[in-house]
GROMACS .gro file of C-alpha atoms in nm:
model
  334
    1UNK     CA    1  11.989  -1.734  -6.008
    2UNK     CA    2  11.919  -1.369  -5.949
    3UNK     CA    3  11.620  -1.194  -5.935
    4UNK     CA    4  11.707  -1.004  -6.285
    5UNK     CA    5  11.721  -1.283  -6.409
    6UNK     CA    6  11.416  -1.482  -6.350
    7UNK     CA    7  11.262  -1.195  -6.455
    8UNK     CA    8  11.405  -1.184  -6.752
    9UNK     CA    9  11.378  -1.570  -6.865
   10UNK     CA   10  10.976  -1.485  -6.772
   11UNK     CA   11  10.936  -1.221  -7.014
   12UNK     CA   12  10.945  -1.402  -7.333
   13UNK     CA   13  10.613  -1.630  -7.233
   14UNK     CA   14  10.480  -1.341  -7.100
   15UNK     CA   15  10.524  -1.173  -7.458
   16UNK     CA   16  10.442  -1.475  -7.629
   17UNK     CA   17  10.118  -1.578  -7.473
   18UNK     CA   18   9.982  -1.284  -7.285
   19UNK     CA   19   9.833  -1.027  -7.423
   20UNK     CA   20   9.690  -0.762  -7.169
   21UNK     CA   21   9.472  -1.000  -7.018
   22UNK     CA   22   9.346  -1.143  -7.384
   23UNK     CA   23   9.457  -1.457  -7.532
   24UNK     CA   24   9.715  -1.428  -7.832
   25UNK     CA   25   9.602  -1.585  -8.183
   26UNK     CA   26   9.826  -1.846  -8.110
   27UNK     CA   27   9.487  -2.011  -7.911
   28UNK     CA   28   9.146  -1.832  -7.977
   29UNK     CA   29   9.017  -2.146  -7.847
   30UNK     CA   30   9.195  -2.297  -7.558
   31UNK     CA   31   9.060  -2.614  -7.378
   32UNK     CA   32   9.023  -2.612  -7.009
   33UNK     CA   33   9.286  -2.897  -7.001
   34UNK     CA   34   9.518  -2.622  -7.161
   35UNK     CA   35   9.445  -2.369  -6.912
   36UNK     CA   36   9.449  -2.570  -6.598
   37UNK     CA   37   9.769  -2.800  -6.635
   38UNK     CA   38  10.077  -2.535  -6.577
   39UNK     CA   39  10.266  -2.821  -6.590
   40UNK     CA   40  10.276  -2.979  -6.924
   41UNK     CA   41  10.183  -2.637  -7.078
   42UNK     CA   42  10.332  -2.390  -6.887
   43UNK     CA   43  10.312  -2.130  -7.141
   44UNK     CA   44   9.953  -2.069  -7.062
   45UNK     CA   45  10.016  -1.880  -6.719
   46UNK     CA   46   9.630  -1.780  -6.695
   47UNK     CA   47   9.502  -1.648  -6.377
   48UNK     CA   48   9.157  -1.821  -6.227
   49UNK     CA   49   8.984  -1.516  -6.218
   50UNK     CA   50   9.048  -1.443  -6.626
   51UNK     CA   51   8.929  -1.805  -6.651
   52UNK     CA   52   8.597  -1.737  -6.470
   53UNK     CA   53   8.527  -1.430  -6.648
   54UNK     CA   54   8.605  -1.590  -6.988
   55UNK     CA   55   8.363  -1.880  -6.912
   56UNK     CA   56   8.109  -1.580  -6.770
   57UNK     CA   57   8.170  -1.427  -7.120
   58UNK     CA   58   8.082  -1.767  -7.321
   59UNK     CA   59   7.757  -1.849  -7.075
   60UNK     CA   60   7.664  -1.509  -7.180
   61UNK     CA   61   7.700  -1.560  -7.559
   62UNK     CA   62   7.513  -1.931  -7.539
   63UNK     CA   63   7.192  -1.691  -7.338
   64UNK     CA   64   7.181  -1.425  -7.620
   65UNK     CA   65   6.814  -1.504  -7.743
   66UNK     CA   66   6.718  -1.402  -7.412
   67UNK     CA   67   6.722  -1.118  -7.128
   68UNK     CA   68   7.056  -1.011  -7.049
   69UNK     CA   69   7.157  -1.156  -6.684
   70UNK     CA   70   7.075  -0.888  -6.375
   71UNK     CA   71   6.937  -0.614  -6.653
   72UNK     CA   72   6.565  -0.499  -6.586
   73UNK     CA   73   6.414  -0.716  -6.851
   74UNK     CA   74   6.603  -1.044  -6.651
   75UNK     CA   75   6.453  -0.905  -6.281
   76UNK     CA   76   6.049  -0.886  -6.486
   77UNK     CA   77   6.091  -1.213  -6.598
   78UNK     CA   78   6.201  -1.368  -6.274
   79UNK     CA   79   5.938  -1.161  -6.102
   80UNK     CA   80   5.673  -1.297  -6.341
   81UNK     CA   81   5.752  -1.671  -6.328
   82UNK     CA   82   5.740  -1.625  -5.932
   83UNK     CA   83   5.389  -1.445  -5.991
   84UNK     CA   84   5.233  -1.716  -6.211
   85UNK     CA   85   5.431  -2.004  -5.957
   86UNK     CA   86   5.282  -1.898  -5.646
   87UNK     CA   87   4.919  -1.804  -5.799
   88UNK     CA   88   4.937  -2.125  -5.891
   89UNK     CA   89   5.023  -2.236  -5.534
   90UNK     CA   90   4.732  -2.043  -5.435
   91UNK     CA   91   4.463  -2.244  -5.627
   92UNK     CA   92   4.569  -2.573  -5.622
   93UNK     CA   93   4.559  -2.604  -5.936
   94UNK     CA   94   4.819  -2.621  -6.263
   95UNK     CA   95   4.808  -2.354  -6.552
   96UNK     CA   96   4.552  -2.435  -6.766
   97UNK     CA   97   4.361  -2.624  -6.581
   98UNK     CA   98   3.986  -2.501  -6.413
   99UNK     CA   99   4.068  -2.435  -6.067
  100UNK     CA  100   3.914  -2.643  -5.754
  101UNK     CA  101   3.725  -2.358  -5.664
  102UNK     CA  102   3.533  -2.316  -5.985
  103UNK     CA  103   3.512  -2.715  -6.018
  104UNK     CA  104   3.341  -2.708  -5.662
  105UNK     CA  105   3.129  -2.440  -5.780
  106UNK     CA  106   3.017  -2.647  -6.104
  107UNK     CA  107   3.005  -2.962  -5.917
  108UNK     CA  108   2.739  -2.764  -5.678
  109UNK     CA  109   2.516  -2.615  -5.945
  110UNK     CA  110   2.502  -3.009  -6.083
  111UNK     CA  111   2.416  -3.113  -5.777
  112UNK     CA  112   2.129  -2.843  -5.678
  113UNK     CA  113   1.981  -2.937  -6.083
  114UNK     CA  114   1.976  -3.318  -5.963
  115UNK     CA  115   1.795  -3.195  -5.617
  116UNK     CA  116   1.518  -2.994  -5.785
  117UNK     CA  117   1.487  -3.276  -6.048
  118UNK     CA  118   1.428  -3.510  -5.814
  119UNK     CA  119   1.194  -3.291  -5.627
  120UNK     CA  120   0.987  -3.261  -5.923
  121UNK     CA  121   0.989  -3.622  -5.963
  122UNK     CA  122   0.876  -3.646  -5.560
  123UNK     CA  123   0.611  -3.400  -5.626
  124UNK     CA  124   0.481  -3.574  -5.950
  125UNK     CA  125   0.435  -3.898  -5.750
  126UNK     CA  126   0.275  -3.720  -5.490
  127UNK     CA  127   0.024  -3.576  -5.678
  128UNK     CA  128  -0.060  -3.854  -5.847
  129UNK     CA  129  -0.076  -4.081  -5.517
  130UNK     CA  130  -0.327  -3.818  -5.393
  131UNK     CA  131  -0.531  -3.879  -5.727
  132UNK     CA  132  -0.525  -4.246  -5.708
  133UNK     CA  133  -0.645  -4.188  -5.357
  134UNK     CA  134  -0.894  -3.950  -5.395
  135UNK     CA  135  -1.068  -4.158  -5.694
  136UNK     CA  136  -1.045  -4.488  -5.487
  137UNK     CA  137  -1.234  -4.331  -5.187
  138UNK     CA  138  -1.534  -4.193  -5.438
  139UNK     CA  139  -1.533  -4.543  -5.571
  140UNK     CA  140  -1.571  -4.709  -5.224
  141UNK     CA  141  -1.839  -4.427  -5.136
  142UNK     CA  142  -2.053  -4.468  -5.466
  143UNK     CA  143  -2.320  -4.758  -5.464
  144UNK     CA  144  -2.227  -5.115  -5.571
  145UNK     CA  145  -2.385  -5.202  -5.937
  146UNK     CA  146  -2.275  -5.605  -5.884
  147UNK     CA  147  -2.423  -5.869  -5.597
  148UNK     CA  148  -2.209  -5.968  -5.303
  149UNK     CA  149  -2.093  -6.355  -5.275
  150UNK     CA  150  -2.211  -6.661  -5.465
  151UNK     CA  151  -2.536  -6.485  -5.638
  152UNK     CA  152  -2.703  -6.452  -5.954
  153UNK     CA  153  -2.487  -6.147  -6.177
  154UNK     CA  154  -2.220  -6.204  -5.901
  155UNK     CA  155  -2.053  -6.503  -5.856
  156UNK     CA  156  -2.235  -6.781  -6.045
  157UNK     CA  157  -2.100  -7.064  -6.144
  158UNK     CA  158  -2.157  -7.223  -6.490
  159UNK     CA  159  -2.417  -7.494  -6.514
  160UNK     CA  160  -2.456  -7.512  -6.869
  161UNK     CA  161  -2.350  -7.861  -7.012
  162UNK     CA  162  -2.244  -7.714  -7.321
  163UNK     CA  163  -1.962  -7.533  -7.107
  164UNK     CA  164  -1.975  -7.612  -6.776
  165UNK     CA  165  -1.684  -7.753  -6.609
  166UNK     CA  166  -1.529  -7.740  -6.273
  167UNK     CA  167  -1.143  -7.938  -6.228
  168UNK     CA  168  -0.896  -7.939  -5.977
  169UNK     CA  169  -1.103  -7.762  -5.687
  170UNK     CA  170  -1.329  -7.788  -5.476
  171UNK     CA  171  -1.664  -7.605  -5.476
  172UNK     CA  172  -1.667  -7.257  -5.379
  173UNK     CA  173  -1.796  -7.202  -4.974
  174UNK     CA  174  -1.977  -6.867  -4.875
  175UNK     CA  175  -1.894  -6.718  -4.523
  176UNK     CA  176  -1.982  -6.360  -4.401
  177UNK     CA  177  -1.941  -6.133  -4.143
  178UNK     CA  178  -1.963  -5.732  -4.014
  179UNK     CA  179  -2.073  -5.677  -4.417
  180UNK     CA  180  -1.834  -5.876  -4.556
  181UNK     CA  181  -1.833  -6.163  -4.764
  182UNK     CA  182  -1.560  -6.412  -4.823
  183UNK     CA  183  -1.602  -6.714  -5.100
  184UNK     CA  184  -1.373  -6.918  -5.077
  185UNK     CA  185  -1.177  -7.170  -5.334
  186UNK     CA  186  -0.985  -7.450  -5.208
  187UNK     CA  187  -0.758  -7.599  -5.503
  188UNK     CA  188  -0.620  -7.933  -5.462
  189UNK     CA  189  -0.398  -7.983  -5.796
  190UNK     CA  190  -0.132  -7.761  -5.933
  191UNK     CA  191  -0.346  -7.676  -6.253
  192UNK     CA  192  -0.746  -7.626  -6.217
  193UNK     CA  193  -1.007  -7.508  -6.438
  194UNK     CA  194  -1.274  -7.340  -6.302
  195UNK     CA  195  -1.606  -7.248  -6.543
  196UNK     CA  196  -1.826  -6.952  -6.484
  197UNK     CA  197  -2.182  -6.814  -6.572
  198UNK     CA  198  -2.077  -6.476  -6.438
  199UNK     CA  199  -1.731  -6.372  -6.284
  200UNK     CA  200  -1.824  -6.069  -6.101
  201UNK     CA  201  -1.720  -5.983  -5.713
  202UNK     CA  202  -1.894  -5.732  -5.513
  203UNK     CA  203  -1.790  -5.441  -5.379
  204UNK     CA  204  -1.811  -5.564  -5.008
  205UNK     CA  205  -1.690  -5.937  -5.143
  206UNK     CA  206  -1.344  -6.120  -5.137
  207UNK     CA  207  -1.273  -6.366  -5.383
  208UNK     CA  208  -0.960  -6.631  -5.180
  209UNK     CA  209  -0.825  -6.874  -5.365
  210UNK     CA  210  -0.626  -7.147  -5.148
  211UNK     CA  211  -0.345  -7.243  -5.380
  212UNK     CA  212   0.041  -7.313  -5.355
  213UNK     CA  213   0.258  -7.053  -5.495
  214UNK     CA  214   0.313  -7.280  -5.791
  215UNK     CA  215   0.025  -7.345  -5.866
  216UNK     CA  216  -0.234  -7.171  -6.146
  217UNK     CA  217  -0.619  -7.162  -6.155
  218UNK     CA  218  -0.809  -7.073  -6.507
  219UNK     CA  219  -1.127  -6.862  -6.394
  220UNK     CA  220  -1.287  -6.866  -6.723
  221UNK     CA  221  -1.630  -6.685  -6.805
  222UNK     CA  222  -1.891  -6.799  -7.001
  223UNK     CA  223  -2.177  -6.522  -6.997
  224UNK     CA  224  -2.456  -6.596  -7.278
  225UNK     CA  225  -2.536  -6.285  -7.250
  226UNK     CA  226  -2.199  -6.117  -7.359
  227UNK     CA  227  -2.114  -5.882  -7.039
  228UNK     CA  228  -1.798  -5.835  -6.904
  229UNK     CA  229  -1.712  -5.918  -6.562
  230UNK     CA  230  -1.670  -5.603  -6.287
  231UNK     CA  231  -1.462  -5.675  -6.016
  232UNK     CA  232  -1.537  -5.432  -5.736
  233UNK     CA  233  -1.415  -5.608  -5.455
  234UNK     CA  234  -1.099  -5.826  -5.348
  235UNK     CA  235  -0.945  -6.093  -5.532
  236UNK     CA  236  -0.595  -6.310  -5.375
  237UNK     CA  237  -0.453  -6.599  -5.427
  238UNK     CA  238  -0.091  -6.719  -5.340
  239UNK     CA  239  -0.048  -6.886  -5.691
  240UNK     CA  240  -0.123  -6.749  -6.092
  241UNK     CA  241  -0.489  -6.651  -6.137
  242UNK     CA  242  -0.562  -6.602  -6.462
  243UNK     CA  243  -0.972  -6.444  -6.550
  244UNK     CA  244  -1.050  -6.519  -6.939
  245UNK     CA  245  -1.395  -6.300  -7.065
  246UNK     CA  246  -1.424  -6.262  -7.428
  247UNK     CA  247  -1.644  -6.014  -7.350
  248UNK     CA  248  -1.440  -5.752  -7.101
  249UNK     CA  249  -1.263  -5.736  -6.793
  250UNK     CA  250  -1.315  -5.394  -6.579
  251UNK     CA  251  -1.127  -5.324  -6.272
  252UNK     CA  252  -1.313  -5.059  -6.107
  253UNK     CA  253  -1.134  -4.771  -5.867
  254UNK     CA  254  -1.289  -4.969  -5.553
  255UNK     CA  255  -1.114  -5.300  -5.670
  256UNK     CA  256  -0.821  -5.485  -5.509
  257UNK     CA  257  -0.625  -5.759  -5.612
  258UNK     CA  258  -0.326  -5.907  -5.470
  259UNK     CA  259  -0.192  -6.254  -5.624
  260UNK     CA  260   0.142  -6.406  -5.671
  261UNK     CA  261   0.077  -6.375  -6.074
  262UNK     CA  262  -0.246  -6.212  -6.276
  263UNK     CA  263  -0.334  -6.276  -6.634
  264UNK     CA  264  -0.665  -6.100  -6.738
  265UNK     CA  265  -0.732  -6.121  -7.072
  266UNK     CA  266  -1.051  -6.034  -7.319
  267UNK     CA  267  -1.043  -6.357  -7.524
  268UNK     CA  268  -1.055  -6.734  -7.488
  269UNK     CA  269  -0.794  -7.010  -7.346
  270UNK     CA  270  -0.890  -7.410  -7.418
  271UNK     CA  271  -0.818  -7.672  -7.134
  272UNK     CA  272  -0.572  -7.861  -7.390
  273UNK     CA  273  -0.366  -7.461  -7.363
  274UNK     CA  274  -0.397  -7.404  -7.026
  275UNK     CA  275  -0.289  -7.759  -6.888
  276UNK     CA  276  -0.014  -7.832  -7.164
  277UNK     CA  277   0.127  -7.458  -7.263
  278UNK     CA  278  -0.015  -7.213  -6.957
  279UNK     CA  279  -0.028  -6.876  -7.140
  280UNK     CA  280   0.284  -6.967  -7.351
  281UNK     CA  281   0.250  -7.033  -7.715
  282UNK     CA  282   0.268  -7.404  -7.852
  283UNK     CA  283   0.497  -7.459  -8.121
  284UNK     CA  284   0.445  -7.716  -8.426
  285UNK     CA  285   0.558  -7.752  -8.750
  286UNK     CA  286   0.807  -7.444  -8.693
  287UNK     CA  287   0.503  -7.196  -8.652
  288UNK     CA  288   0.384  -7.100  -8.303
  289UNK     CA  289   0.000  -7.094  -8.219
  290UNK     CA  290  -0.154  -6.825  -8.037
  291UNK     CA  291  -0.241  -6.902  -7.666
  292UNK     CA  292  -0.505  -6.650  -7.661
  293UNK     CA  293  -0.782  -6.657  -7.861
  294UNK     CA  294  -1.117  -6.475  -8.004
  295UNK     CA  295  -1.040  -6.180  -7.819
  296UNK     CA  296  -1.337  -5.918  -7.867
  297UNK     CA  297  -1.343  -5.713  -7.585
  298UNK     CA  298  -1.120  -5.504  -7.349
  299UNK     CA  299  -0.955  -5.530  -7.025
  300UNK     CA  300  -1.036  -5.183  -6.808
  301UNK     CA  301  -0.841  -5.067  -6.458
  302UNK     CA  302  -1.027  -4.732  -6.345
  303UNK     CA  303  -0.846  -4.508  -6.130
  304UNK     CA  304  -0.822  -4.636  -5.798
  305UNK     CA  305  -0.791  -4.985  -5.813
  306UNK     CA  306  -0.487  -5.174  -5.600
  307UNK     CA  307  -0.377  -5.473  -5.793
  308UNK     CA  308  -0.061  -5.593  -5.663
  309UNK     CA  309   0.139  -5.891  -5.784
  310UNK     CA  310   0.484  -6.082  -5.705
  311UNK     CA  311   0.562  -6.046  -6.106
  312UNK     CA  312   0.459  -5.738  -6.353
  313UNK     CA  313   0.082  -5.821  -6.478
  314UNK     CA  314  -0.057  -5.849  -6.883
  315UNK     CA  315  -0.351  -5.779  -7.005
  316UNK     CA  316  -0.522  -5.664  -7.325
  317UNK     CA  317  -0.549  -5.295  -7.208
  318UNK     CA  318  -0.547  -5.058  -6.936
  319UNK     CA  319  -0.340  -4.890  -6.644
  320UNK     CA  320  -0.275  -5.125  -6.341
  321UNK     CA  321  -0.164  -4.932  -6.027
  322UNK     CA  322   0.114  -5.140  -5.888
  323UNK     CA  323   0.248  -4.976  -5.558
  324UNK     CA  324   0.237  -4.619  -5.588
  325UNK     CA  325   0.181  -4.552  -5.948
  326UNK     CA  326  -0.007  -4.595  -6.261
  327UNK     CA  327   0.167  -4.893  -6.482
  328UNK     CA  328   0.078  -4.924  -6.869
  329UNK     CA  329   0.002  -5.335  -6.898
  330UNK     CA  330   0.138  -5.558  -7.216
  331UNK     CA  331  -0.093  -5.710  -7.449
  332UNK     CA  332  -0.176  -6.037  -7.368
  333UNK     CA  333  -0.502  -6.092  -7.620
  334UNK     CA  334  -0.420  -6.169  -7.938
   0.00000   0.00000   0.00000
């Protein structure tokens, strides 16, 4: 075959299919399969660089809704999403979101409001530790108004036979020394019952009560002349004290107790209470009785007084200072 005529048998598929480049409208649609295989369709002589730019062409038509590729408006977007990417990078932080930076800087204001809070707080107790301090020592430098040790208006106990009782201890023993007094109250059962004219302790007087820390003695007051006890001095005991006067308990600023458990109480406790119930209510008939009863007067902790205890204290009325600050009591008298 000659070289006219190969190019002649070529013209007619060039004619047919061929257009200047642009495919005839015998396929305004060809597949890739169509334009790739010159062997089963060898018709469609297309070149790969008319493919690529008719694929380029169709990219371009499926991106219409936005910039068109390399124009100005294409470079600004780019440029922006870079911008906003590495800012981004920059803070740590996502879109959004607050950045580390100003979280650190909220997290510190928080913490310096907690730190001044708390420095209030600090202050508050401080001041009123120096209170509680300064009204103790004017209570320990002002005269005693009660007797030290076992004496008429101080410690008495109850010889009346009408009330008089004494169970469960032995009798109290008187020692002193340097100004100090120390009466002393050895108990040898877990539950005693102890009656008294007067219940009132000196300034310069401890009140120790030898007991197991299970164990509970019921000081109980019987004044016929309807004062209430003052307890200026010291009162301890390893076990429950309890200290019933119908008539008044007052705790003055010089006063310091320190027992396992303390029950003071303006009002009255029987034996048949004490040893069966303790301070508990009895139950019968589905109705509880009161443990406490006749309660007339009030139970008074001046400013100044130390009364410590294992478990939190009750009494009718009054502010207890337990540690380092002033501590509202429950009601106990009913």
């Amino acid at each position: 075959m000659s070289p006219s005529n190969a190019v002649k048998r070529m013209e007619p598929a060039a004619r047919t299919n061929v257009n200047g480049g642009r495919f005839t409208p015998r396929s305004k649609h060809p597949s890739p399969e169509s334009i790739m295989d010159r062997s089963d369709n060898p018709r469609l002589n297309i070149k790969p660089i008319a493919y690529a730019i008719g694929m380029l062409l169709l990219s371009g038509a499926a991106q219409a809704a936005g910039p068109r590729p390399f124009s100005g408006d294409w470079f600004a977007v780019k440029g922006a999403t870079r911008a906003a990417t590495a800012e981004a990078a920059r803070s740590g932080g996502l879109p959004g979101m607050t950045p580390p930076l100003a979280q650190q800087q909220q997290a510190n204001a928080q913490l310096a409001r907690s730190i001044a809070n708390l420095g209030q707080t600090a202050a508050a107790i401080a001041a009123a530790q120096a209170q509680q301090a300064a009204a103790r020592q004017a209570a320990l430098n002002a005269p005693g108004g009660v007797p030290d040790g076992l004496a008429s208006g101080g410690l008495q106990v109850d010889n009346n036979p009408a009330t008089q009782g004494w169970l469960n201890a032995a009798a109290p023993t008187q020692s002193s020394a340097g100004g100090h007094t120390t009466v002393s109250i050895n108990q040898t059962k877990d539950k005693a019952i102890l009656n008294w004219q007067t219940f009132n302790v000196g300034k310069n007087t401890e009140v120790d009560f030898h007991q197991q820390a299970s164990w509970a003695v019921l000081n109980r007051v019987n004044d016929p002349n309807g004062r209430p006890s003052e307890i200026e001095g010291q009162i301890k005991g390893d076990g429950t004290v309890l200290l019933m006067n119908r008539n008044g308990i007052v705790f003055t600023g010089s006063s310091q107790v320190n027992v396992r458990n303390l029950a003071a109480a303006a009002a009255a406790m029987s034996d048949d209470q004490f040893t069966t119930h303790g301070i508990y209510s009895a139950q019968a008939n589905g109705a509880y009785s009161s443990a406490f009863t006749d309660a007339a007067g009030k139970v008074l902790v001046q400013s100044g007084a130390q009364i410590t205890t294992a478990t939190p204290a009750s009494a009718t009325q009054g502010a207890a200072t337990s540690c380092c600050w002033d501590r509202r009591w429950t009601t106990a008298a009913r």
